[in-house]
Short mmCIF file of C-alpha atoms in Angstrom, two decimals:
data_model
loop_
_atom_site.label_atom_id
_atom_site.label_comp_id
_atom_site.label_asym_id
_atom_site.label_seq_id
_atom_site.Cartn_x
_atom_site.Cartn_y
_atom_site.Cartn_z
CA MET A 1 17.67 -8.27 28.73
CA SER A 2 19.99 -11.14 27.84
CA VAL A 3 19.91 -12.63 24.36
CA ARG A 4 21.28 -16.08 23.46
CA LEU A 5 21.02 -18.60 20.68
CA CYS A 6 19.48 -22.07 21.06
CA ALA A 7 22.18 -24.40 19.74
CA ASP A 8 23.83 -27.74 20.37
CA GLU A 9 27.25 -26.19 20.47
CA VAL A 10 28.93 -22.85 20.82
CA GLN A 11 28.44 -20.83 17.64
CA PRO A 12 30.02 -17.64 16.33
CA LEU A 13 28.20 -14.33 16.17
CA LEU A 14 24.99 -14.68 14.16
CA ILE A 15 22.99 -11.91 12.57
CA SER A 16 19.30 -12.73 12.71
CA VAL A 17 17.62 -10.57 10.11
CA THR A 18 14.05 -9.73 11.12
CA ASP A 19 13.50 -7.28 8.29
CA GLU A 20 15.76 -5.44 5.95
CA GLY A 21 17.53 -2.81 7.95
CA HIS A 22 16.43 -4.33 11.28
CA GLN A 23 19.07 -6.77 12.52
CA TYR A 24 19.54 -8.40 15.88
CA ASN A 25 22.97 -9.78 16.79
CA THR A 26 22.72 -12.99 18.78
CA CYS A 27 25.50 -15.08 20.28
CA PRO A 28 25.98 -17.38 23.26
CA SER A 29 26.81 -15.68 26.51
CA PRO A 30 29.45 -17.44 28.62
CA SER A 31 27.66 -16.34 31.78
CA LEU A 32 24.43 -18.13 30.89
CA PRO A 33 23.66 -21.78 31.60
CA PRO A 34 23.84 -24.45 28.85
CA LEU A 35 21.16 -24.12 26.20
CA HIS A 36 18.69 -26.67 24.90
CA ARG A 37 17.93 -27.41 21.25
CA CYS A 38 14.66 -25.95 19.91
CA GLY A 39 13.73 -27.70 16.68
CA SER A 40 15.74 -29.89 14.37
CA ARG A 41 16.64 -30.12 10.72
CA GLN A 42 13.53 -32.22 10.24
CA ASN A 43 11.61 -29.24 11.63
CA HIS A 44 13.05 -26.49 9.39
CA ASP A 45 16.25 -26.20 11.52
CA ILE A 46 14.84 -23.03 13.03
CA PRO A 47 17.32 -20.65 14.60
CA ALA A 48 15.80 -19.65 17.93
CA VAL A 49 16.77 -16.78 20.19
CA MET A 50 16.09 -17.05 23.93
CA ILE A 51 15.13 -13.75 25.50
CA SER A 52 15.13 -13.46 29.31
CA ASP A 53 13.16 -10.41 30.30
CA HIS A 54 13.74 -9.21 33.88
CA ASP A 55 11.35 -6.65 35.34
CA GLU A 56 12.77 -4.69 38.24
CA ASP A 57 9.26 -4.09 39.57
CA ASP A 58 8.49 -7.78 39.79
CA ASP A 59 11.40 -10.04 40.73
CA GLU A 60 9.11 -13.04 41.19
CA HIS A 61 8.70 -13.50 37.47
CA ASP A 62 11.52 -14.47 35.13
CA GLN A 63 10.04 -14.73 31.67
CA ASP A 64 11.82 -16.80 29.03
CA ALA A 65 10.49 -17.02 25.49
CA THR A 66 11.98 -18.77 22.47
CA ILE A 67 12.15 -16.21 19.68
CA ILE A 68 12.43 -17.79 16.24
CA ASP A 69 13.57 -16.43 12.90
CA PHE A 70 14.46 -17.77 9.46
CA ASP A 71 17.72 -19.64 9.16
CA PRO A 72 20.27 -17.03 8.02
CA ASN A 73 22.20 -19.79 6.24
CA GLY A 74 19.25 -20.48 3.95
CA ASP A 75 15.55 -21.14 4.48
CA ALA A 76 13.20 -22.36 1.74
CA GLU A 77 10.21 -20.70 3.46
CA ASN A 78 11.83 -17.26 3.53
CA PRO A 79 10.02 -15.22 0.82
CA LEU A 80 13.22 -13.28 0.11
CA GLU A 81 14.84 -16.58 -0.96
CA TRP A 82 12.05 -17.83 -3.23
CA PRO A 83 12.94 -18.45 -6.90
CA THR A 84 12.93 -15.27 -8.94
CA ALA A 85 10.46 -16.70 -11.47
CA PHE A 86 7.94 -17.47 -8.72
CA LYS A 87 8.34 -13.99 -7.23
CA TRP A 88 7.52 -12.43 -10.57
CA SER A 89 4.54 -14.74 -11.02
CA ILE A 90 3.19 -13.30 -7.77
CA VAL A 91 3.85 -9.77 -9.02
CA THR A 92 2.02 -10.62 -12.26
CA ILE A 93 -1.03 -11.87 -10.34
CA LEU A 94 -1.06 -8.74 -8.20
CA ALA A 95 -0.74 -6.60 -11.32
CA PHE A 96 -3.66 -8.38 -13.00
CA MET A 97 -5.90 -7.83 -9.98
CA ALA A 98 -4.80 -4.18 -9.84
CA PHE A 99 -5.72 -3.87 -13.52
CA THR A 100 -9.14 -5.40 -12.86
CA VAL A 101 -9.84 -3.18 -9.85
CA THR A 102 -8.94 0.02 -11.71
CA MET A 103 -10.89 -1.05 -14.77
CA THR A 104 -13.94 -1.66 -12.57
CA CYS A 105 -13.55 1.78 -11.06
CA MET A 106 -12.86 3.68 -14.28
CA SER A 107 -15.22 1.90 -16.67
CA VAL A 108 -18.22 3.75 -15.25
CA VAL A 109 -16.57 7.19 -15.08
CA PRO A 110 -17.72 8.41 -18.53
CA LEU A 111 -21.08 6.71 -17.88
CA ALA A 112 -21.78 8.30 -14.50
CA THR A 113 -24.26 10.86 -15.80
CA ASP A 114 -26.15 8.23 -17.82
CA ILE A 115 -26.28 5.84 -14.84
CA VAL A 116 -27.68 8.54 -12.54
CA GLN A 117 -30.15 9.57 -15.19
CA GLU A 118 -31.43 6.01 -15.72
CA LEU A 119 -31.60 5.02 -12.06
CA SER A 120 -33.17 8.30 -10.91
CA GLY A 121 -35.56 8.60 -13.85
CA SER A 122 -34.67 12.29 -14.18
CA ASP A 123 -33.86 14.15 -17.38
CA THR A 124 -31.56 16.52 -15.46
CA PRO A 125 -29.32 14.31 -13.29
CA SER A 126 -27.53 15.89 -10.34
CA LYS A 127 -23.92 16.75 -11.07
CA SER A 128 -23.02 16.14 -7.41
CA ALA A 129 -24.56 12.65 -7.60
CA SER A 130 -22.53 11.89 -10.73
CA VAL A 131 -19.29 13.01 -9.08
CA LEU A 132 -20.10 11.14 -5.86
CA LEU A 133 -20.85 7.99 -7.85
CA VAL A 134 -17.23 8.09 -9.01
CA THR A 135 -15.46 9.33 -5.88
CA ILE A 136 -17.43 7.29 -3.30
CA TRP A 137 -15.11 4.44 -4.27
CA GLU A 138 -12.35 6.31 -2.46
CA LEU A 139 -14.44 6.62 0.72
CA GLY A 140 -14.70 2.83 0.79
CA GLU A 141 -10.97 2.58 0.22
CA ALA A 142 -10.41 4.91 3.17
CA ALA A 143 -12.24 2.56 5.53
CA GLY A 144 -11.05 -0.75 4.08
CA PRO A 145 -7.33 -0.43 4.88
CA LEU A 146 -8.14 0.20 8.54
CA LEU A 147 -9.05 -3.48 8.70
CA ILE A 148 -7.18 -4.90 5.71
CA ALA A 149 -3.66 -3.86 6.70
CA PRO A 150 -3.80 -4.89 10.37
CA LEU A 151 -5.60 -8.13 9.54
CA SER A 152 -2.83 -8.92 7.06
CA GLU A 153 -0.29 -8.37 9.83
CA MET A 154 -2.33 -10.54 12.19
CA TYR A 155 -3.35 -13.43 9.89
CA GLY A 156 -1.09 -12.95 6.86
CA ARG A 157 -1.48 -11.63 3.32
CA TYR A 158 -2.93 -14.80 1.75
CA PRO A 159 -6.27 -15.12 3.63
CA VAL A 160 -6.91 -11.38 3.64
CA MET A 161 -6.29 -10.99 -0.09
CA ASN A 162 -8.59 -13.87 -0.99
CA VAL A 163 -11.43 -12.87 1.33
CA CYS A 164 -11.30 -9.27 0.09
CA ASN A 165 -11.34 -10.40 -3.53
CA VAL A 166 -14.48 -12.45 -2.91
CA LEU A 167 -16.16 -9.48 -1.22
CA PHE A 168 -15.10 -7.25 -4.11
CA ILE A 169 -16.75 -9.61 -6.60
CA ALA A 170 -19.95 -9.72 -4.53
CA ALA A 171 -20.11 -5.90 -4.30
CA THR A 172 -19.53 -5.58 -8.06
CA ILE A 173 -22.44 -7.96 -8.70
CA MET A 174 -24.55 -5.81 -6.37
CA ALA A 175 -23.65 -2.72 -8.44
CA ALA A 176 -24.60 -4.49 -11.66
CA SER A 177 -28.00 -5.35 -10.15
CA SER A 178 -28.72 -1.92 -8.62
CA GLN A 179 -32.16 -0.41 -9.07
CA SER A 180 -31.55 3.02 -7.56
CA VAL A 181 -28.82 5.64 -7.30
CA PRO A 182 -28.29 5.15 -3.53
CA GLN A 183 -27.99 1.38 -4.02
CA PHE A 184 -25.40 1.83 -6.77
CA ILE A 185 -23.45 4.33 -4.66
CA VAL A 186 -23.45 1.94 -1.67
CA ALA A 187 -22.27 -0.90 -3.92
CA ARG A 188 -19.47 1.29 -5.26
CA MET A 189 -18.42 2.16 -1.73
CA LEU A 190 -18.37 -1.55 -0.80
CA THR A 191 -16.19 -2.39 -3.80
CA GLY A 192 -13.75 0.28 -2.64
CA LEU A 193 -13.95 -1.14 0.88
CA ALA A 194 -12.94 -4.59 -0.36
CA VAL A 195 -9.93 -3.48 -2.42
CA ALA A 196 -6.94 -5.03 -0.66
CA GLY A 197 -4.33 -4.71 -3.38
CA ASN A 198 -3.81 -0.95 -3.19
CA VAL A 199 -2.55 -1.19 0.38
CA LEU A 200 -1.06 -4.71 0.38
CA ASN A 201 0.58 -4.90 -3.05
CA PRO A 202 3.56 -2.66 -2.14
CA ALA A 203 3.85 -4.47 1.21
CA ILE A 204 3.90 -7.85 -0.57
CA VAL A 205 6.64 -6.57 -2.86
CA GLY A 206 8.55 -5.60 0.28
CA ASP A 207 8.00 -9.13 1.61
CA ILE A 208 9.60 -10.90 -1.33
CA PHE A 209 12.19 -8.48 -2.77
CA ILE A 210 15.23 -6.79 -1.23
CA SER A 211 15.45 -3.00 -1.50
CA GLU A 212 17.60 -2.97 -4.64
CA GLN A 213 14.96 -4.98 -6.54
CA ARG A 214 11.72 -3.42 -5.29
CA GLY A 215 11.58 -0.47 -7.68
CA SER A 216 10.96 -2.57 -10.80
CA ALA A 217 8.28 -4.69 -9.11
CA VAL A 218 6.44 -1.68 -7.68
CA SER A 219 6.60 0.00 -11.09
CA LEU A 220 4.94 -3.00 -12.77
CA ILE A 221 2.21 -3.08 -10.13
CA TYR A 222 1.53 0.59 -10.81
CA LEU A 223 1.64 0.10 -14.58
CA ALA A 224 -1.21 -2.43 -14.53
CA PRO A 225 -3.87 -0.11 -13.07
CA LEU A 226 -2.78 2.58 -15.49
CA VAL A 227 -3.59 0.24 -18.35
CA GLY A 228 -6.90 -0.50 -16.64
CA GLY A 229 -7.51 3.21 -16.33
CA ALA A 230 -7.03 3.62 -20.07
CA VAL A 231 -8.94 0.54 -21.20
CA GLY A 232 -11.79 0.92 -18.70
CA PRO A 233 -13.38 4.16 -20.00
CA LEU A 234 -12.94 3.08 -23.63
CA ILE A 235 -14.54 -0.34 -23.12
CA GLY A 236 -17.16 1.15 -20.83
CA SER A 237 -18.23 3.76 -23.36
CA THR A 238 -18.21 1.31 -26.29
CA LEU A 239 -20.11 -1.50 -24.55
CA ALA A 240 -22.55 0.87 -22.87
CA GLN A 241 -23.48 2.37 -26.21
CA ALA A 242 -24.15 -1.09 -27.65
CA MET A 243 -25.51 -3.08 -24.68
CA GLY A 244 -25.97 -0.74 -21.72
CA TRP A 245 -23.93 0.06 -18.65
CA ARG A 246 -25.00 -3.05 -16.71
CA LYS A 247 -23.13 -5.29 -19.17
CA VAL A 248 -19.99 -3.29 -18.46
CA VAL A 249 -20.24 -3.90 -14.72
CA TRP A 250 -21.03 -7.62 -15.22
CA MET A 251 -17.95 -7.93 -17.42
CA THR A 252 -15.70 -6.50 -14.69
CA ALA A 253 -17.24 -8.94 -12.16
CA LEU A 254 -16.34 -11.90 -14.40
CA LEU A 255 -12.81 -10.57 -14.89
CA ALA A 256 -12.34 -10.23 -11.12
CA THR A 257 -13.62 -13.77 -10.60
CA ALA A 258 -11.07 -15.16 -13.05
CA GLY A 259 -8.28 -13.28 -11.28
CA GLU A 260 -9.35 -14.56 -7.87
CA VAL A 261 -9.35 -18.17 -9.06
CA VAL A 262 -5.74 -17.79 -10.21
CA MET A 263 -4.71 -16.05 -6.98
CA PHE A 264 -6.35 -18.72 -4.82
CA LEU A 265 -4.44 -21.48 -6.62
CA VAL A 266 -1.02 -19.85 -7.13
CA PHE A 267 -0.48 -17.18 -4.48
CA LYS A 268 1.44 -18.12 -1.30
CA GLU A 269 1.77 -16.44 2.07
CA THR A 270 4.52 -13.82 1.86
CA TYR A 271 4.39 -12.14 5.27
CA LYS A 272 7.38 -13.22 7.29
CA VAL A 273 5.68 -12.98 10.67
CA ALA A 274 2.69 -15.09 9.57
CA ILE A 275 5.02 -17.80 8.24
CA LEU A 276 7.04 -17.83 11.45
CA ARG A 277 3.90 -17.85 13.60
CA LYS A 278 2.76 -20.99 11.82
CA ARG A 279 6.18 -22.51 12.40
CA ALA A 280 6.03 -21.55 16.10
CA GLU A 281 2.62 -23.23 16.46
CA GLU A 282 4.00 -26.41 14.91
CA MET A 283 6.91 -26.39 17.33
CA MET A 284 4.64 -25.99 20.35
CA GLN A 285 2.17 -28.64 19.10
CA ARG A 286 5.05 -31.12 18.73
CA GLY A 287 6.34 -30.27 22.19
CA LEU A 288 9.67 -28.95 20.92
CA CYS A 289 9.36 -25.74 22.94
CA LYS A 290 6.75 -24.48 25.39
CA ASN A 291 6.70 -20.75 24.66
CA VAL A 292 7.64 -19.80 21.11
CA LYS A 293 7.22 -16.36 19.54
CA THR A 294 8.46 -14.34 16.64
CA LEU A 295 10.55 -11.32 17.55
CA PHE A 296 7.81 -9.13 16.04
CA ASP A 297 5.19 -10.61 18.42
CA HIS A 298 7.47 -10.24 21.43
CA GLU A 299 8.08 -6.55 20.68
CA SER A 300 4.40 -6.07 19.83
CA ASP A 301 3.35 -7.43 23.24
CA MET A 302 5.61 -4.93 24.95
CA GLU A 303 4.38 -2.14 22.68
CA VAL A 304 0.71 -2.95 23.29
CA ALA A 305 1.29 -3.05 27.03
CA ALA A 306 2.88 0.38 26.93
CA LEU A 307 0.35 1.98 24.57
CA MET A 308 -2.86 0.34 25.77
CA GLY A 309 -2.03 -0.04 29.43
CA SER A 310 -2.67 -3.79 29.17
CA PRO A 311 -1.01 -6.45 31.32
CA ARG A 312 2.27 -7.87 30.14
CA GLY A 313 1.00 -11.24 29.00
CA GLU A 314 2.35 -14.19 30.94
CA LYS A 315 3.45 -11.97 33.79
CA ASN A 316 -0.22 -11.76 34.82
CA GLY A 317 -0.85 -15.37 33.96
CA CYS A 318 -3.00 -14.59 30.94
CA LYS A 319 -2.68 -13.89 27.26
CA GLN A 320 -4.54 -11.57 24.94
CA SER A 321 -7.70 -13.02 23.44
CA ALA A 322 -8.19 -13.11 19.68
CA LEU A 323 -10.60 -10.17 19.97
CA GLN A 324 -8.06 -8.12 21.91
CA LYS A 325 -5.37 -8.93 19.37
CA LEU A 326 -7.70 -7.87 16.56
CA ARG A 327 -8.48 -4.66 18.41
CA ASP A 328 -4.79 -3.93 18.85
CA SER A 329 -4.11 -4.79 15.22
CA VAL A 330 -6.88 -2.49 14.01
CA LEU A 331 -5.55 0.33 16.17
CA ARG A 332 -1.96 -0.21 15.06
CA PRO A 333 -2.26 1.88 11.85
CA ALA A 334 -3.43 4.81 13.95
CA TYR A 335 -0.46 4.38 16.28
CA VAL A 336 1.93 4.09 13.35
CA LEU A 337 0.47 7.18 11.65
CA CYS A 338 0.22 9.31 14.79
CA GLY A 339 3.58 8.03 16.03
CA SER A 340 5.52 9.22 12.99
CA GLY A 341 5.73 12.80 11.82
CA VAL A 342 7.44 11.56 8.65
CA LEU A 343 4.47 9.36 7.80
CA MET A 344 1.95 12.11 8.53
CA ALA A 345 3.78 14.49 6.21
CA MET A 346 4.09 11.91 3.43
CA SER A 347 0.43 10.93 3.86
CA LEU A 348 -0.65 14.53 3.37
CA PHE A 349 1.62 14.84 0.35
CA GLY A 350 0.29 11.62 -1.22
CA ALA A 351 -3.32 12.57 -0.47
CA VAL A 352 -3.18 15.90 -2.28
CA ILE A 353 -1.10 14.61 -5.17
CA PHE A 354 -3.26 11.57 -5.97
CA THR A 355 -6.49 13.55 -5.64
CA PHE A 356 -5.75 15.12 -9.02
CA PHE A 357 -6.42 11.75 -10.60
CA TYR A 358 -10.04 11.99 -9.48
CA VAL A 359 -10.20 15.71 -10.24
CA MET A 360 -9.23 14.87 -13.81
CA SER A 361 -11.54 11.83 -13.94
CA THR A 362 -14.64 13.79 -12.89
CA THR A 363 -14.03 16.84 -15.10
CA PHE A 364 -12.42 15.44 -18.25
CA ALA A 365 -15.63 14.05 -19.77
CA ASP A 366 -17.48 17.36 -19.27
CA ILE A 367 -14.65 19.33 -20.87
CA LEU A 368 -14.50 17.00 -23.86
CA GLN A 369 -18.27 17.06 -24.40
CA ASN A 370 -19.10 20.67 -23.52
CA VAL A 371 -16.01 22.47 -24.85
CA TYR A 372 -14.88 20.18 -27.68
CA GLY A 373 -18.19 18.48 -28.56
CA LEU A 374 -16.93 14.87 -28.61
CA SER A 375 -19.14 11.77 -28.66
CA PRO A 376 -19.26 9.38 -25.63
CA VAL A 377 -17.08 6.77 -27.38
CA ALA A 378 -14.51 9.41 -28.33
CA VAL A 379 -14.55 10.67 -24.76
CA GLY A 380 -13.75 7.16 -23.48
CA SER A 381 -10.80 6.84 -25.84
CA CYS A 382 -9.35 10.18 -24.73
CA TYR A 383 -8.80 8.86 -21.19
CA ALA A 384 -5.94 6.82 -22.65
CA SER A 385 -3.90 10.03 -22.78
CA PHE A 386 -3.61 10.00 -18.98
CA THR A 387 -2.42 6.40 -19.08
CA ILE A 388 0.17 7.15 -21.75
CA GLY A 389 1.75 9.83 -19.60
CA SER A 390 1.56 7.67 -16.48
CA THR A 391 3.14 4.75 -18.31
CA ILE A 392 6.07 6.92 -19.31
CA SER A 393 6.72 7.67 -15.65
CA VAL A 394 6.37 4.01 -14.73
CA PHE A 395 9.08 3.13 -17.23
CA ILE A 396 11.24 5.96 -15.92
CA CYS A 397 10.84 4.63 -12.37
CA ASN A 398 11.38 1.06 -13.53
CA HIS A 399 14.63 2.06 -15.23
CA SER A 400 15.92 4.60 -12.73
CA LEU A 401 14.48 4.05 -9.25
CA ASP A 402 16.74 1.16 -8.24
CA ARG A 403 19.75 2.62 -10.06
CA ILE A 404 19.40 5.94 -8.25
CA TYR A 405 19.09 4.06 -4.95
CA ILE A 406 22.25 2.01 -5.61
CA ARG A 407 24.21 5.02 -6.89
CA MET A 408 23.34 7.12 -3.84
CA ARG A 409 24.20 4.23 -1.55
CA GLU A 410 27.62 3.99 -3.18
CA THR A 411 28.22 7.72 -2.75
CA HIS A 412 27.36 7.34 0.95
CA LYS A 413 29.99 4.64 1.54
CA GLY A 414 27.56 1.72 1.20
CA VAL A 415 25.07 3.02 3.78
CA SER A 416 21.47 2.51 2.61
CA GLN A 417 18.76 5.04 3.40
CA PRO A 418 15.07 4.91 2.35
CA GLU A 419 15.40 8.59 1.44
CA PHE A 420 17.44 7.54 -1.59
CA ARG A 421 14.07 6.71 -3.21
CA LEU A 422 12.89 10.34 -3.28
CA PRO A 423 14.80 12.27 -6.01
CA LEU A 424 12.23 11.39 -8.68
CA ALA A 425 9.38 12.29 -6.29
CA ILE A 426 10.86 15.78 -5.95
CA VAL A 427 10.82 16.23 -9.72
CA GLY A 428 7.21 15.02 -9.98
CA ALA A 429 6.06 17.19 -7.09
CA PHE A 430 7.27 20.43 -8.69
CA LEU A 431 6.07 19.58 -12.19
CA LEU A 432 2.54 18.63 -11.10
CA PRO A 433 1.33 22.24 -10.43
CA ILE A 434 2.41 23.18 -13.96
CA ALA A 435 0.41 20.26 -15.37
CA VAL A 436 -2.68 21.30 -13.40
CA LEU A 437 -2.40 24.87 -14.70
CA LEU A 438 -2.17 23.64 -18.29
CA TYR A 439 -5.15 21.33 -17.79
CA GLY A 440 -7.27 24.27 -16.66
CA TRP A 441 -6.18 27.02 -19.00
CA ILE A 442 -6.18 25.05 -22.27
CA PRO A 443 -9.98 24.52 -22.27
CA GLN A 444 -10.48 28.00 -20.81
CA LEU A 445 -8.72 29.48 -23.85
CA GLN A 446 -10.29 26.82 -26.15
CA LEU A 447 -6.92 25.79 -27.49
CA PRO A 448 -6.68 22.73 -29.80
CA LEU A 449 -7.78 19.37 -28.42
CA VAL A 450 -4.33 17.84 -28.95
CA LEU A 451 -2.90 20.32 -26.42
CA LEU A 452 -5.51 19.28 -23.86
CA LEU A 453 -4.63 15.61 -24.38
CA LEU A 454 -0.94 16.43 -23.99
CA SER A 455 -1.68 18.28 -20.74
CA VAL A 456 -3.61 15.27 -19.41
CA SER A 457 -0.71 13.03 -20.38
CA PHE A 458 1.69 15.39 -18.61
CA LEU A 459 -0.58 15.36 -15.55
CA GLY A 460 -0.50 11.56 -15.43
CA SER A 461 3.26 11.52 -15.86
CA THR A 462 4.01 13.97 -13.06
CA LEU A 463 1.49 12.38 -10.71
CA MET A 464 3.01 8.91 -10.99
CA LEU A 465 6.54 10.30 -10.88
CA ALA A 466 5.69 11.65 -7.43
CA MET A 467 3.65 8.68 -6.14
CA ILE A 468 5.71 5.60 -7.05
CA PRO A 469 8.93 6.67 -5.28
CA MET A 470 6.90 7.84 -2.28
CA MET A 471 5.23 4.42 -1.85
CA THR A 472 8.55 2.62 -2.24
CA TYR A 473 10.06 4.97 0.34
CA ILE A 474 7.37 4.08 2.88
CA VAL A 475 7.89 0.34 2.33
CA ASP A 476 11.63 0.75 2.90
CA ALA A 477 11.31 3.09 5.87
CA PHE A 478 8.71 1.18 7.89
CA GLY A 479 9.74 -2.45 7.31
CA LEU A 480 7.45 -4.89 9.14
CA TYR A 481 5.03 -2.03 9.78
CA SER A 482 4.84 -1.16 6.08
CA ALA A 483 1.25 -2.38 5.67
CA SER A 484 0.05 -0.25 8.58
CA ALA A 485 2.13 2.69 7.34
CA LEU A 486 0.66 2.37 3.85
CA THR A 487 -2.77 2.36 5.49
CA GLY A 488 -2.12 5.83 6.82
CA VAL A 489 -1.32 6.99 3.30
CA MET A 490 -4.39 5.21 1.92
CA VAL A 491 -6.83 6.65 4.46
CA THR A 492 -5.75 10.26 4.02
CA ARG A 493 -5.51 9.84 0.26
CA CYS A 494 -8.95 8.28 -0.05
CA LEU A 495 -10.66 10.84 2.17
CA MET A 496 -9.10 13.62 0.14
CA GLY A 497 -9.98 11.84 -3.11
CA THR A 498 -13.62 11.52 -2.05
CA PHE A 499 -14.34 15.10 -1.08
CA LEU A 500 -11.82 17.44 -2.76
CA PRO A 501 -13.19 16.71 -6.27
CA LEU A 502 -16.60 17.89 -5.02
CA SER A 503 -15.10 21.39 -4.75
CA THR A 504 -14.03 21.37 -8.40
CA ALA A 505 -17.50 22.06 -9.83
CA PRO A 506 -18.08 25.20 -7.67
CA LEU A 507 -14.60 26.48 -8.53
CA VAL A 508 -15.21 26.02 -12.26
CA GLU A 509 -18.69 27.58 -12.06
CA ASN A 510 -17.45 30.65 -10.18
CA PHE A 511 -14.04 31.20 -11.74
CA GLY A 512 -13.97 29.16 -14.96
CA TYR A 513 -11.60 26.34 -15.81
CA GLY A 514 -8.50 28.54 -15.86
CA TRP A 515 -8.67 30.29 -12.49
CA GLY A 516 -10.51 27.39 -10.86
CA PHE A 517 -7.66 25.00 -11.60
CA SER A 518 -5.13 27.70 -10.70
CA VAL A 519 -6.43 27.45 -7.13
CA LEU A 520 -5.90 23.68 -7.19
CA ALA A 521 -2.43 24.15 -8.70
CA GLY A 522 -1.57 26.41 -5.77
CA LEU A 523 -2.56 23.62 -3.38
CA ALA A 524 -0.29 21.19 -5.24
CA PHE A 525 2.57 23.70 -5.10
CA LEU A 526 2.24 23.94 -1.31
CA MET A 527 2.85 20.18 -1.06
CA ALA A 528 5.89 20.16 -3.37
CA PRO A 529 8.58 20.93 -0.71
CA ILE A 530 7.64 17.89 1.43
CA PRO A 531 9.80 15.31 -0.41
CA ILE A 532 12.71 17.77 -0.36
CA LEU A 533 12.41 18.06 3.41
CA MET A 534 12.23 14.27 3.71
CA MET A 535 15.27 13.89 1.50
CA ARG A 536 17.25 16.33 3.64
CA TYR A 537 16.02 15.54 7.14
CA GLY A 538 14.02 12.30 6.87
CA SER A 539 16.76 9.99 8.15
CA ARG A 540 17.02 12.10 11.29
CA TRP A 541 13.27 12.56 11.77
CA ARG A 542 12.60 8.84 11.38
CA GLN A 543 14.61 8.16 14.54
CA PHE A 544 11.88 9.83 16.62
CA SER A 545 9.43 7.02 15.76
CA LYS A 546 9.80 3.43 16.99
CA TYR A 547 8.17 2.25 13.76
CA SER A 548 10.80 3.68 11.42
CA ARG A 549 13.94 4.18 13.44
CA GLU A 550 17.07 2.37 12.36
CA GLN A 551 18.09 -0.52 14.58
#
């Protein structure tokens, strides 16, 4: 394969950055014929790389494609070069929507038993139905990313985020209007299905910030849902007591609508490939070049041909249809997940760790009411203890995550590694089992309520201390494939979050809170060594996957 730069004159070596950590050196080759100019300064002054792909099995075909990238000397459309104030406005919008989504999810948690009782007309509502009403959200979130992430890589972040937000609002309205338990559960699953932010927010941060600046932005995005998780149960309990649970759900629908209006008007496309694809289409429509691609699309065509056994595009005189591209995009997360042992291990780690959020959510109200005799409104206010602990970890990550990354890079002679994100995750992973043990044994021994609240706060702190660095690590390690990689984490996490909490009630019934949660603490302890292994061997293991290897 020969690589050369479209230019009017001979130019020095140029580094065309396709994604942080993935660089392609391009320079004119003296053995190649004179080059033509693709684009002009009136057309973004696009640097274009000509790739001549020679197939030994078919000498009749000599494919040339113009591969375009952002101008390395400065490009106003490059999200990494946008004004800092605008970048943080995008982060603020994402944080607000994350707050709204979590508030919608959590506002009904302390009301689950009352909702099931009203909709079923039974004086003894099923405990399994109450738990499923809460956790079914995660089942929807397991299915949603399978489409959301690849569609965002195919069409861009902007259209996918807006369409999903509209579907989320519609599903929330359906929940507010439900007349039966199955209808409410289906509506809750659909709201989870339409949540795009959980998988795309970290990827969008990766689109617009360089590695040294991502930690603070990711921390803020994770802080917002924590606030929603604290405010949601309190508002839900208070409003439900005064006006009924339907008013609570209608309120969250209105809040989501307001957020979507702001996003529709302010948010811009951040995905590099989508921006360059639009630029390539403009070039071809104006007749500047006949065959223009992004480097990502060129490599993707070769990858699809190898994985799917499909023809190699123009070589067979045909191109993939939109449906075939969608199929390949939908399957990409599976290829990324199955093609990376590092991602599979981190997905399992994240799945088990985050499940304890739903374990706490579905058991905390029962403990507070049955063991400590609190009222519904008091129960709702106690959920803030989890948020307080989580917020502490967010501030720790906000203050330390980037600094640790930079310090470790300096100690490694300026060489950056995604694994430099993981020291805090190691601390959180080994503290989480202790927090789970305390959460179980304090009510078992009927110790003071303040100790229970402190244990819940500790649980939230250790959970987020493990999760935030892990998500930032995946964004750094998988680059342009970060959305698909995050999908793998989301799917395993959501499936675990849907069904593992269903085992909590039998454990508590058979063994009590103390020994029941000791079993779950043992499961958390088994996951704790994973970030240590990634820290020690991750840089080597990542080289076995085409999606995370260093270029």
